[in-house]
Short mmCIF file of C-alpha atoms in Angstrom, two decimals:
data_model
loop_
_atom_site.label_atom_id
_atom_site.label_comp_id
_atom_site.label_asym_id
_atom_site.label_seq_id
_atom_site.Cartn_x
_atom_site.Cartn_y
_atom_site.Cartn_z
CA MET B 10 106.16 31.52 58.33
CA LYS B 11 107.23 31.11 61.93
CA ASN B 12 110.34 33.17 61.23
CA SER B 13 108.20 35.87 59.64
CA ASN B 14 105.92 36.00 62.70
CA PHE B 15 108.93 36.08 64.99
CA LYS B 16 110.47 38.96 63.06
CA HIS B 17 107.18 40.82 63.14
CA PHE B 18 106.89 40.26 66.89
CA TYR B 19 110.50 41.34 67.37
CA ARG B 20 109.86 44.53 65.44
CA LEU B 21 106.83 45.29 67.60
CA ILE B 22 108.90 44.81 70.73
CA ILE B 23 111.56 47.20 69.38
CA LEU B 24 108.90 49.78 68.46
CA PHE B 25 107.33 49.55 71.92
CA ILE B 26 110.73 50.03 73.57
CA ILE B 27 111.50 53.03 71.35
CA ALA B 28 108.05 54.49 71.98
CA GLY B 29 108.47 53.93 75.72
CA ILE B 30 111.81 55.69 75.71
CA PHE B 31 110.32 58.59 73.73
CA ILE B 32 107.31 58.85 76.04
CA PHE B 33 109.49 58.62 79.13
CA THR B 34 111.81 61.29 77.80
CA ALA B 35 108.92 63.55 76.82
CA CYS B 36 107.17 63.08 80.15
CA ASN B 37 110.34 63.88 82.04
CA LYS B 38 111.51 66.81 79.89
CA ASP B 39 110.19 69.29 82.42
CA ASP B 40 112.07 67.50 85.17
CA ASP B 41 115.22 69.15 83.81
CA PHE B 42 113.78 72.60 84.65
CA ASN B 43 113.12 74.26 87.96
CA LEU B 44 109.37 74.96 87.77
CA SER B 45 108.85 75.92 91.40
CA THR B 46 106.77 79.04 91.95
CA ASP B 47 108.98 79.74 94.98
CA PHE B 48 112.11 80.05 92.87
CA ARG B 49 113.69 83.50 92.63
CA LEU B 50 116.45 84.80 90.44
CA ALA B 51 119.48 86.39 92.08
CA PHE B 52 121.11 89.54 90.73
CA SER B 53 124.50 91.16 91.05
CA ASN B 54 122.63 94.33 92.13
CA ASP B 55 119.02 95.20 92.91
CA SER B 56 119.47 98.33 90.82
CA VAL B 57 121.72 99.53 88.01
CA VAL B 58 122.84 103.06 88.84
CA PHE B 59 124.55 105.23 86.27
CA ASP B 60 126.57 107.57 88.46
CA THR B 61 128.46 109.30 85.65
CA VAL B 62 128.07 113.07 85.56
CA PHE B 63 127.21 113.68 81.94
CA THR B 64 128.96 116.62 80.32
CA SER B 65 127.81 115.94 76.78
CA ILE B 66 125.29 113.58 75.26
CA GLY B 67 125.77 110.58 77.50
CA SER B 68 126.30 107.05 76.23
CA VAL B 69 127.22 104.76 79.08
CA SER B 70 127.00 100.97 79.41
CA LYS B 71 126.83 98.82 82.53
CA GLN B 72 126.24 95.15 83.13
CA LEU B 73 123.81 93.21 85.28
CA ARG B 74 124.50 89.58 86.15
CA VAL B 75 121.53 87.22 86.57
CA TYR B 76 122.09 84.05 88.61
CA ASN B 77 120.36 80.67 88.59
CA ASN B 78 121.31 79.29 92.00
CA SER B 79 119.29 76.09 91.64
CA ASP B 80 120.44 72.60 90.66
CA LYS B 81 118.19 72.61 87.59
CA LYS B 82 118.14 74.81 84.57
CA ILE B 83 115.51 77.54 84.33
CA ASN B 84 113.48 79.16 81.63
CA ILE B 85 112.82 82.89 81.99
CA SER B 86 109.53 83.50 80.19
CA SER B 87 110.33 87.12 79.44
CA ILE B 88 112.86 89.86 80.10
CA GLN B 89 111.66 93.35 79.21
CA LEU B 90 112.14 97.06 79.70
CA LEU B 91 108.87 98.24 81.21
CA LYS B 92 108.92 101.46 79.18
CA GLY B 93 109.58 99.53 76.00
CA GLN B 94 110.59 101.49 72.92
CA THR B 95 109.99 104.80 74.73
CA SER B 96 112.70 104.04 77.29
CA GLN B 97 115.99 105.93 77.26
CA TYR B 98 117.59 102.63 78.20
CA ARG B 99 118.59 99.77 75.93
CA ILE B 100 119.30 96.20 76.99
CA ASN B 101 121.25 93.47 75.27
CA VAL B 102 120.38 89.87 76.19
CA ASP B 103 122.40 87.13 74.52
CA GLY B 104 123.28 89.47 71.67
CA SER B 105 119.71 90.62 71.06
CA PRO B 106 118.98 94.35 71.52
CA GLU B 107 115.19 94.06 71.60
CA PRO B 108 113.43 95.63 74.63
CA THR B 109 111.54 92.37 75.19
CA GLN B 110 113.16 88.92 75.17
CA GLU B 111 111.36 85.60 75.63
CA ASN B 112 112.25 82.05 76.73
CA ILE B 113 115.78 82.66 77.95
CA GLU B 114 117.38 79.58 79.52
CA ILE B 115 120.11 79.53 82.15
CA ALA B 116 121.83 76.26 83.05
CA ALA B 117 121.89 74.92 86.60
CA ASN B 118 124.14 76.92 88.92
CA ASP B 119 125.05 79.23 86.09
CA SER B 120 124.51 82.88 85.24
CA MET B 121 124.07 85.27 82.34
CA TYR B 122 124.95 88.91 81.64
CA ILE B 123 122.59 91.64 80.55
CA PHE B 124 124.21 94.78 79.20
CA VAL B 125 122.35 98.02 79.91
CA ARG B 126 122.94 101.25 78.03
CA VAL B 127 121.50 104.71 78.57
CA ASN B 128 121.55 107.74 76.26
CA ILE B 129 120.92 111.13 77.85
CA ASP B 130 121.42 114.72 76.83
CA PRO B 131 122.34 116.40 80.14
CA ASP B 132 121.92 119.88 78.69
CA ASP B 133 118.23 119.28 78.01
CA GLU B 134 116.67 121.48 80.69
CA ASP B 135 113.28 119.85 80.16
CA ALA B 136 114.60 116.40 81.08
CA PRO B 137 113.95 115.09 84.60
CA PHE B 138 116.91 114.93 86.94
CA ILE B 139 116.33 111.25 87.50
CA VAL B 140 115.70 109.00 84.48
CA ASN B 141 114.08 105.77 85.67
CA ASP B 142 113.01 102.48 84.18
CA GLN B 143 112.86 98.84 85.28
CA ILE B 144 113.84 95.50 83.82
CA GLU B 145 111.12 92.96 84.57
CA PHE B 146 111.81 89.23 84.69
CA ILE B 147 108.94 86.74 84.49
CA ILE B 148 109.80 83.23 85.66
CA ASN B 149 107.45 80.46 86.75
CA GLY B 150 104.62 82.97 86.82
CA ASN B 151 106.43 85.40 89.14
CA SER B 152 107.67 88.91 88.44
CA GLN B 153 111.00 90.29 89.62
CA LYS B 154 112.26 93.78 88.83
CA VAL B 155 115.60 95.56 88.75
CA GLU B 156 115.65 99.36 88.95
CA LEU B 157 117.49 101.45 86.37
CA VAL B 158 118.56 104.89 87.57
CA ALA B 159 120.49 107.63 85.77
CA TRP B 160 120.71 111.40 86.02
CA GLY B 161 119.34 113.45 83.17
CA GLN B 162 120.84 116.90 83.70
CA ASN B 163 124.09 118.47 84.76
CA ALA B 164 124.11 118.91 88.52
CA ASN B 165 126.23 118.47 91.62
CA TYR B 166 125.67 114.81 92.46
CA ILE B 167 126.04 113.68 96.08
CA LEU B 168 126.36 109.89 95.76
CA ALA B 169 126.44 107.67 98.83
CA ASP B 170 129.77 105.87 99.12
CA GLN B 171 129.61 104.31 102.60
CA THR B 172 127.22 102.05 104.53
CA ASP B 173 126.40 102.30 108.25
CA THR B 174 125.75 99.40 110.63
CA GLU B 175 122.04 99.47 109.80
CA GLY B 176 122.65 99.18 106.08
CA ASN B 177 121.91 102.84 105.25
CA ARG B 178 123.98 104.33 102.46
CA TYR B 179 125.53 107.76 103.09
CA LYS B 180 128.17 110.29 102.08
CA ILE B 181 129.93 112.77 104.35
CA ILE B 182 129.53 116.18 102.72
CA ALA B 183 131.27 118.11 105.54
CA ALA B 184 133.87 116.21 107.53
CA LYS B 185 134.59 116.83 111.21
CA GLY B 186 135.40 120.48 111.83
CA GLU B 187 134.96 121.50 108.18
CA ASP B 188 133.14 124.63 107.00
CA VAL B 189 131.55 123.82 103.64
CA SER B 190 129.58 126.13 101.35
CA TRP B 191 127.08 125.19 98.67
CA ASP B 192 126.57 128.06 96.26
CA SER B 193 126.64 126.49 92.81
CA PRO B 194 124.07 127.60 90.21
CA LYS B 195 123.69 123.93 89.32
CA PRO B 196 121.28 121.97 91.53
CA TYR B 197 122.45 119.42 94.08
CA VAL B 198 121.06 115.89 93.76
CA ILE B 199 121.43 113.67 96.85
CA TYR B 200 121.36 109.91 96.46
CA GLY B 201 121.56 108.33 99.93
CA ASN B 202 121.98 110.27 103.18
CA ALA B 203 124.12 113.42 103.18
CA ILE B 204 126.02 113.81 106.46
CA VAL B 205 127.37 116.99 108.09
CA ASP B 206 129.74 115.50 110.65
CA THR B 207 130.59 116.57 114.20
CA ASN B 208 131.56 120.26 114.63
CA ALA B 209 131.15 120.89 110.92
CA VAL B 210 129.11 123.63 109.23
CA LEU B 211 127.17 123.45 105.99
CA ARG B 212 126.32 126.85 104.50
CA ILE B 213 123.73 126.95 101.72
CA SER B 214 123.50 130.15 99.71
CA GLU B 215 120.50 131.83 98.12
CA GLY B 216 118.91 130.11 95.16
CA CYS B 217 120.36 126.67 95.81
CA ARG B 218 118.10 123.83 94.71
CA ILE B 219 118.61 120.58 96.59
CA TYR B 220 116.83 117.47 95.33
CA PHE B 221 116.70 114.21 97.25
CA HIS B 222 116.22 110.73 95.86
CA SER B 223 113.73 108.41 97.56
CA LYS B 224 114.31 108.04 101.35
CA SER B 225 117.42 110.25 101.27
CA GLN B 226 118.01 112.68 104.14
CA LEU B 227 120.18 115.61 105.17
CA GLN B 228 121.61 114.76 108.60
CA ILE B 229 123.32 117.36 110.81
CA LYS B 230 125.30 115.44 113.42
CA GLN B 231 126.20 116.33 117.02
CA ASP B 232 127.63 119.84 117.49
CA ALA B 233 127.37 120.54 113.76
CA CYS B 234 125.03 123.10 112.24
CA LEU B 235 123.23 124.18 109.10
CA LYS B 236 123.11 127.76 107.81
CA VAL B 237 120.55 128.35 105.05
CA SER B 238 120.69 131.90 103.64
CA GLY B 239 117.95 132.28 101.08
CA ILE B 240 116.42 135.61 100.14
CA LEU B 241 112.91 136.62 99.16
CA GLU B 242 113.61 136.65 95.43
CA ASN B 243 115.79 133.52 95.57
CA PRO B 244 114.85 131.05 98.32
CA VAL B 245 116.60 127.73 98.96
CA LEU B 246 114.62 124.68 97.85
CA PHE B 247 114.60 121.22 99.46
CA LYS B 248 112.39 118.62 97.76
CA GLY B 249 112.27 115.24 96.03
CA ASP B 250 114.04 114.65 92.74
CA ARG B 251 110.90 113.68 90.82
CA LEU B 252 110.05 116.84 88.93
CA ASP B 253 107.74 115.30 86.34
CA GLU B 254 104.02 115.98 86.28
CA GLY B 255 102.08 114.39 89.12
CA TYR B 256 104.89 114.65 91.67
CA CYS B 257 104.84 118.37 92.51
CA ASP B 258 102.57 117.87 95.55
CA LEU B 259 103.12 114.17 96.28
CA PRO B 260 104.40 113.56 99.85
CA GLU B 261 107.03 111.08 101.06
CA GLN B 262 109.36 111.49 98.09
CA TRP B 263 112.43 111.80 100.34
CA GLY B 264 113.30 111.69 104.04
CA GLY B 265 113.78 115.11 105.64
CA ILE B 266 116.26 117.28 107.56
CA PHE B 267 117.57 115.85 110.83
CA LEU B 268 119.26 118.03 113.47
CA ALA B 269 121.17 116.47 116.37
CA GLU B 270 122.07 118.18 119.65
CA SER B 271 124.50 121.03 119.22
CA ASN B 272 126.14 124.04 120.83
CA GLN B 273 125.85 125.79 117.46
CA SER B 274 122.61 127.33 116.22
CA THR B 275 121.04 126.11 113.02
CA GLU B 276 119.63 129.07 111.08
CA ILE B 277 117.22 128.75 108.16
CA ASN B 278 115.96 131.80 106.29
CA PHE B 279 113.82 131.79 103.13
CA ALA B 280 113.67 128.04 102.55
CA ARG B 281 111.05 125.83 100.94
CA ILE B 282 110.98 122.29 102.36
CA GLU B 283 108.49 120.14 100.48
CA ASN B 284 107.13 116.64 99.83
CA GLY B 285 109.13 114.51 102.27
CA THR B 286 108.44 112.05 105.06
CA PHE B 287 109.18 114.71 107.69
CA GLY B 288 110.22 118.33 107.34
CA ILE B 289 112.66 119.06 110.16
CA LEU B 290 113.32 116.70 113.06
CA ALA B 291 115.35 118.42 115.78
CA GLU B 292 116.23 115.85 118.43
CA SER B 293 118.52 115.99 121.44
CA ASN B 294 119.38 113.64 124.28
CA ASN B 295 121.41 116.36 126.03
CA ASP B 296 119.39 119.17 127.60
CA SER B 297 122.52 121.16 128.47
CA LYS B 298 123.33 121.83 124.82
CA GLN B 299 122.25 125.06 123.17
CA ASN B 300 120.03 123.10 120.74
CA GLN B 301 118.80 126.21 118.97
CA LEU B 302 116.87 126.34 115.71
CA ILE B 303 116.06 129.72 114.19
CA ILE B 304 113.75 129.47 111.19
CA THR B 305 112.24 132.46 109.40
CA ASN B 306 110.44 133.31 106.15
CA SER B 307 110.11 129.65 105.28
CA ILE B 308 107.54 127.06 104.16
CA ILE B 309 107.28 123.40 105.16
CA LYS B 310 104.51 121.46 103.42
CA ASN B 311 103.24 118.11 102.14
CA MET B 312 105.02 115.80 104.59
CA SER B 313 103.58 112.35 105.23
CA GLY B 314 104.66 112.64 108.88
CA ASN B 315 105.30 115.69 111.07
CA GLY B 316 106.24 119.06 109.59
CA LEU B 317 108.47 120.38 112.39
CA SER B 318 109.36 118.19 115.39
CA SER B 319 111.41 119.14 118.42
CA ARG B 320 112.72 117.05 121.27
CA ALA B 321 114.57 119.14 123.89
CA PHE B 322 115.36 121.84 121.31
CA SER B 323 114.52 125.53 121.47
CA ILE B 324 112.95 127.11 118.41
CA THR B 325 112.59 130.74 117.38
CA ALA B 326 110.32 131.06 114.35
CA GLY B 327 108.78 133.94 112.44
CA ASN B 328 106.98 134.14 109.10
CA LEU B 329 106.81 130.36 109.04
CA LEU B 330 104.09 128.48 107.13
CA ILE B 331 103.65 124.77 107.85
CA ALA B 332 100.84 123.13 105.92
CA ASP B 333 99.22 119.83 104.99
CA CYS B 334 101.05 117.02 106.77
CA GLY B 335 99.96 113.49 107.63
CA GLY B 336 101.17 113.94 111.21
CA SER B 337 101.30 117.13 113.26
CA LEU B 338 102.45 120.37 111.70
CA LEU B 339 104.28 121.22 114.92
CA ASN B 340 105.18 118.50 117.42
CA ILE B 341 107.00 119.65 120.57
CA GLU B 342 108.28 117.00 123.01
CA LYS B 343 110.44 117.20 126.11
CA GLY B 344 109.92 120.90 126.59
CA GLY B 345 112.31 123.61 125.51
CA THR B 346 111.92 127.37 125.10
CA HIS B 347 110.08 128.39 121.95
CA THR B 348 108.65 131.51 120.33
CA PHE B 349 106.48 131.52 117.19
CA THR B 350 105.57 134.89 115.73
CA HIS B 351 103.36 135.52 112.68
CA CYS B 352 103.28 131.82 111.82
CA THR B 353 100.49 129.91 110.08
CA PHE B 354 99.82 126.25 110.85
CA ALA B 355 97.13 124.96 108.48
CA ASN B 356 96.46 121.25 108.16
CA PHE B 357 93.99 120.18 105.49
CA TRP B 358 95.82 116.95 104.69
CA ASN B 359 93.77 114.79 102.31
CA TRP B 360 96.10 111.97 101.27
CA SER B 361 95.05 109.65 104.08
CA TYR B 362 93.52 109.57 107.55
CA ARG B 363 95.11 111.98 110.04
CA ASN B 364 94.93 111.17 113.76
CA LYS B 365 97.07 114.00 115.17
CA THR B 366 96.14 117.60 115.79
CA ALA B 367 97.93 120.38 113.92
CA VAL B 368 99.91 121.37 117.03
CA CYS B 369 100.98 118.97 119.82
CA LEU B 370 102.76 120.33 122.89
CA SER B 371 104.37 118.21 125.63
CA ASN B 372 106.98 118.58 128.36
CA ALA B 373 107.80 114.86 128.17
CA THR B 374 108.96 112.21 125.74
CA THR B 375 109.19 108.43 125.77
CA ILE B 376 112.25 106.57 124.51
CA ASP B 377 112.41 102.77 124.72
CA GLU B 378 109.43 102.79 127.12
CA GLN B 379 111.23 105.20 129.46
CA SER B 380 109.84 108.70 130.07
CA PHE B 381 111.95 111.88 130.18
CA TYR B 382 110.83 115.36 131.25
CA ASN B 383 111.97 118.92 130.67
CA ASN B 384 110.43 122.35 131.27
CA LEU B 385 108.30 123.71 128.43
CA ASP B 386 107.99 127.45 127.84
CA ILE B 387 106.31 128.28 124.53
CA ALA B 388 104.64 131.42 123.19
CA PHE B 389 102.55 131.88 120.04
CA GLU B 390 102.18 135.50 118.92
CA ASN B 391 99.94 136.64 116.03
CA CYS B 392 99.71 133.03 114.79
CA ILE B 393 97.07 130.90 113.05
CA ILE B 394 96.41 127.29 114.06
CA GLU B 395 93.79 125.87 111.70
CA GLY B 396 92.75 122.58 110.15
CA SER B 397 90.01 120.22 109.08
CA SER B 398 89.37 118.86 112.60
CA SER B 399 87.30 120.55 115.29
CA GLU B 400 90.29 120.28 117.66
CA GLU B 401 93.74 121.20 116.36
CA LEU B 402 95.51 121.65 119.70
CA THR B 403 96.89 118.96 122.02
CA PHE B 404 98.35 119.73 125.45
CA GLU B 405 100.26 116.98 127.27
CA GLU B 406 101.29 118.33 130.65
CA HIS B 407 103.25 116.28 133.19
CA SER B 408 103.82 117.39 136.76
CA GLU B 409 107.47 116.26 136.70
CA ALA B 410 108.42 119.42 134.71
CA GLY B 411 107.15 122.96 134.10
CA PHE B 412 104.49 123.62 131.48
CA SER B 413 104.00 127.22 130.35
CA VAL B 414 102.00 127.81 127.16
CA SER B 415 100.57 131.10 125.87
CA PHE B 416 98.64 132.20 122.77
CA SER B 417 98.47 135.95 122.23
CA TYR B 418 96.41 137.51 119.42
CA CYS B 419 96.09 134.17 117.67
CA SER B 420 93.40 132.45 115.62
CA LEU B 421 92.76 128.93 116.94
CA ARG B 422 90.68 125.96 115.85
CA THR B 423 89.89 124.32 119.16
CA LEU B 424 87.18 122.96 121.44
CA GLU B 425 88.61 125.05 124.28
CA ASP B 426 86.81 128.29 125.12
CA GLU B 427 87.79 131.85 126.02
CA THR B 428 88.16 130.96 129.71
CA ASN B 429 91.41 129.10 128.99
CA THR B 430 94.04 131.21 130.74
CA ALA B 431 96.57 130.44 127.97
CA PHE B 432 94.50 132.50 125.51
CA GLU B 433 94.95 136.27 125.32
CA GLN B 434 92.87 138.21 122.80
CA CYS B 435 92.48 135.15 120.60
CA ILE B 436 89.90 134.52 117.87
CA LEU B 437 88.43 131.05 118.22
CA ASN B 438 87.03 129.01 115.34
CA PRO B 439 86.43 131.77 112.75
CA GLU B 440 83.95 130.85 110.01
CA ILE B 441 85.76 132.68 107.21
CA LEU B 442 89.50 132.51 107.19
CA PHE B 443 91.38 131.73 103.94
CA GLU B 444 90.73 132.71 100.37
CA GLU B 445 89.68 129.95 98.03
CA ALA B 446 91.96 129.12 95.15
CA GLU B 447 92.95 126.13 93.04
CA THR B 448 96.41 126.32 94.58
CA ILE B 449 95.96 126.73 98.31
CA SER B 450 98.30 129.40 99.64
CA TYR B 451 96.55 130.08 102.97
CA LYS B 452 96.29 133.77 102.28
CA LEU B 453 93.50 135.56 104.14
CA HIS B 454 90.01 135.96 102.72
CA ALA B 455 88.78 139.52 102.27
CA ASP B 456 86.12 138.90 104.96
CA SER B 457 88.45 137.24 107.44
CA PRO B 458 88.24 138.60 111.02
CA LEU B 459 92.02 138.17 111.25
CA ILE B 460 92.67 141.27 109.14
CA ASP B 461 94.13 144.09 111.27
CA ALA B 462 93.64 141.89 114.37
CA ALA B 463 97.30 141.24 115.27
CA ASN B 464 99.27 142.97 117.99
CA PRO B 465 101.71 145.51 116.41
CA SER B 466 104.17 145.13 119.29
CA PHE B 467 104.82 141.52 118.24
CA SER B 468 105.02 142.52 114.57
CA ARG B 469 108.00 144.80 115.12
CA ALA B 470 110.28 141.76 115.12
CA PHE B 471 108.88 140.88 111.66
CA PRO B 472 107.63 144.11 110.07
CA LEU B 473 107.47 142.45 106.63
CA ASP B 474 105.38 139.38 105.86
CA ILE B 475 106.74 136.28 104.13
CA LEU B 476 106.24 137.94 100.72
CA GLY B 477 108.07 141.10 101.77
CA SER B 478 104.94 143.22 102.23
CA ASN B 479 104.78 145.79 105.01
CA ARG B 480 102.64 144.80 108.00
CA LEU B 481 102.69 147.95 110.07
CA PRO B 482 100.92 149.85 111.42
CA ASN B 483 97.88 147.50 111.35
CA PRO B 484 99.14 143.93 111.01
CA ASP B 485 97.07 140.84 110.23
CA ILE B 486 97.28 137.56 112.11
CA GLY B 487 99.33 134.89 110.36
CA VAL B 488 102.15 134.69 107.86
CA PHE B 489 100.48 136.71 105.05
CA GLU B 490 99.37 140.33 105.13
CA PHE B 491 96.09 140.91 103.28
CA PHE B 492 95.84 143.47 100.51
CA SER B 493 92.72 144.25 98.51
CA ASN B 494 92.89 144.61 94.74
CA GLU B 495 92.97 148.36 95.19
CA GLN B 496 95.95 148.11 97.53
CA LYS B 497 97.99 145.75 95.35
#
């Protein structure tokens, strides 16, 4: 009997020990995993870029490596293509091709591969130039994403292949002293910054379409120049590479065009520069350079910053429309000699708050808290300066340099009055100005007082308006000549 009780007691002890081991193991199972909400996966790249130029239906695979850099294993709750079954991408995770994978484990200080595949027909003209998706990783309640980028049509692809000291990716498209022409019927797609190096020339022929990926820029370096030769029927286009619906008027899709100091003139004729962070930034630290920009028959619009900025440059412009920017349409700093003839500056920006006037003019600039001065001599002839604010003109005059500003036969939105000596035969704050349309073009309304109000002597330099219509003998103020239905 005693032996039986002892055996029973012994069995209970064994069961308690086994149960304790089981409970201890169960309670500490999670201790084998990194459950910290601060944990982040590491990747071989923050984006998977398919830089193959497709010449037939494309089928290209690349790999992404996912790292667990912790001393415990991890459980990735889900890995998925955000566009799911509609995506042009396919992923393979541990042999599974499904667009969504769940509960994927990676051992401590280990990694795994994800294979990514894209299928594109580059001859499909309706396809976007850039085909995007993302792989999303959910781990410990946090989301991490890796971009997938491929090109969907045949084009001339300018792919960054170098990195500067600030980490910016770029490609030199015209080396030092080179004279390079772009005249292909296929569009150019720029991924990273495109550089025209010192003493080089980039010539862009009529009809060229140049699309920029996010934050990409065209940079014209010191003593280099840009020659854009569009025509009325076939202008040159600069804009972001997102061509799908909803992006046609969205600003800040790319960087802009940067011009450094130069003894060569940059000339732009019949260009459309749209939807960037800035339109043209012409900036010089050397006042003795020629620093000349000649821009005619062109449109700059929908920039999140300034449309056209100059620092110690000289600009000659005619038939230029700058519209709807989050900064100033025209920002002149550190003087220069400028002439604007038959130009329209119209700022009805509605994407966010705007705290700058349409036109800002200064004979100074500040760099690293140090001020610099240069003479300003600027003339506006037969121009419109208009916007949604009651004051669309800013004058910043400093006595350290000359300041000469004139407006002749212009329409101005300003709180200044006719006694301002800079105004000659100007129309101030007209009530009726532009025609109303779903797509704002800034053409004149039939009742606008600007019709036939320009000075013909200024118009002789630009006898045709931006659409090729004859201005003379009775020109209108601004970039567009008005024609009634009977005249059209």
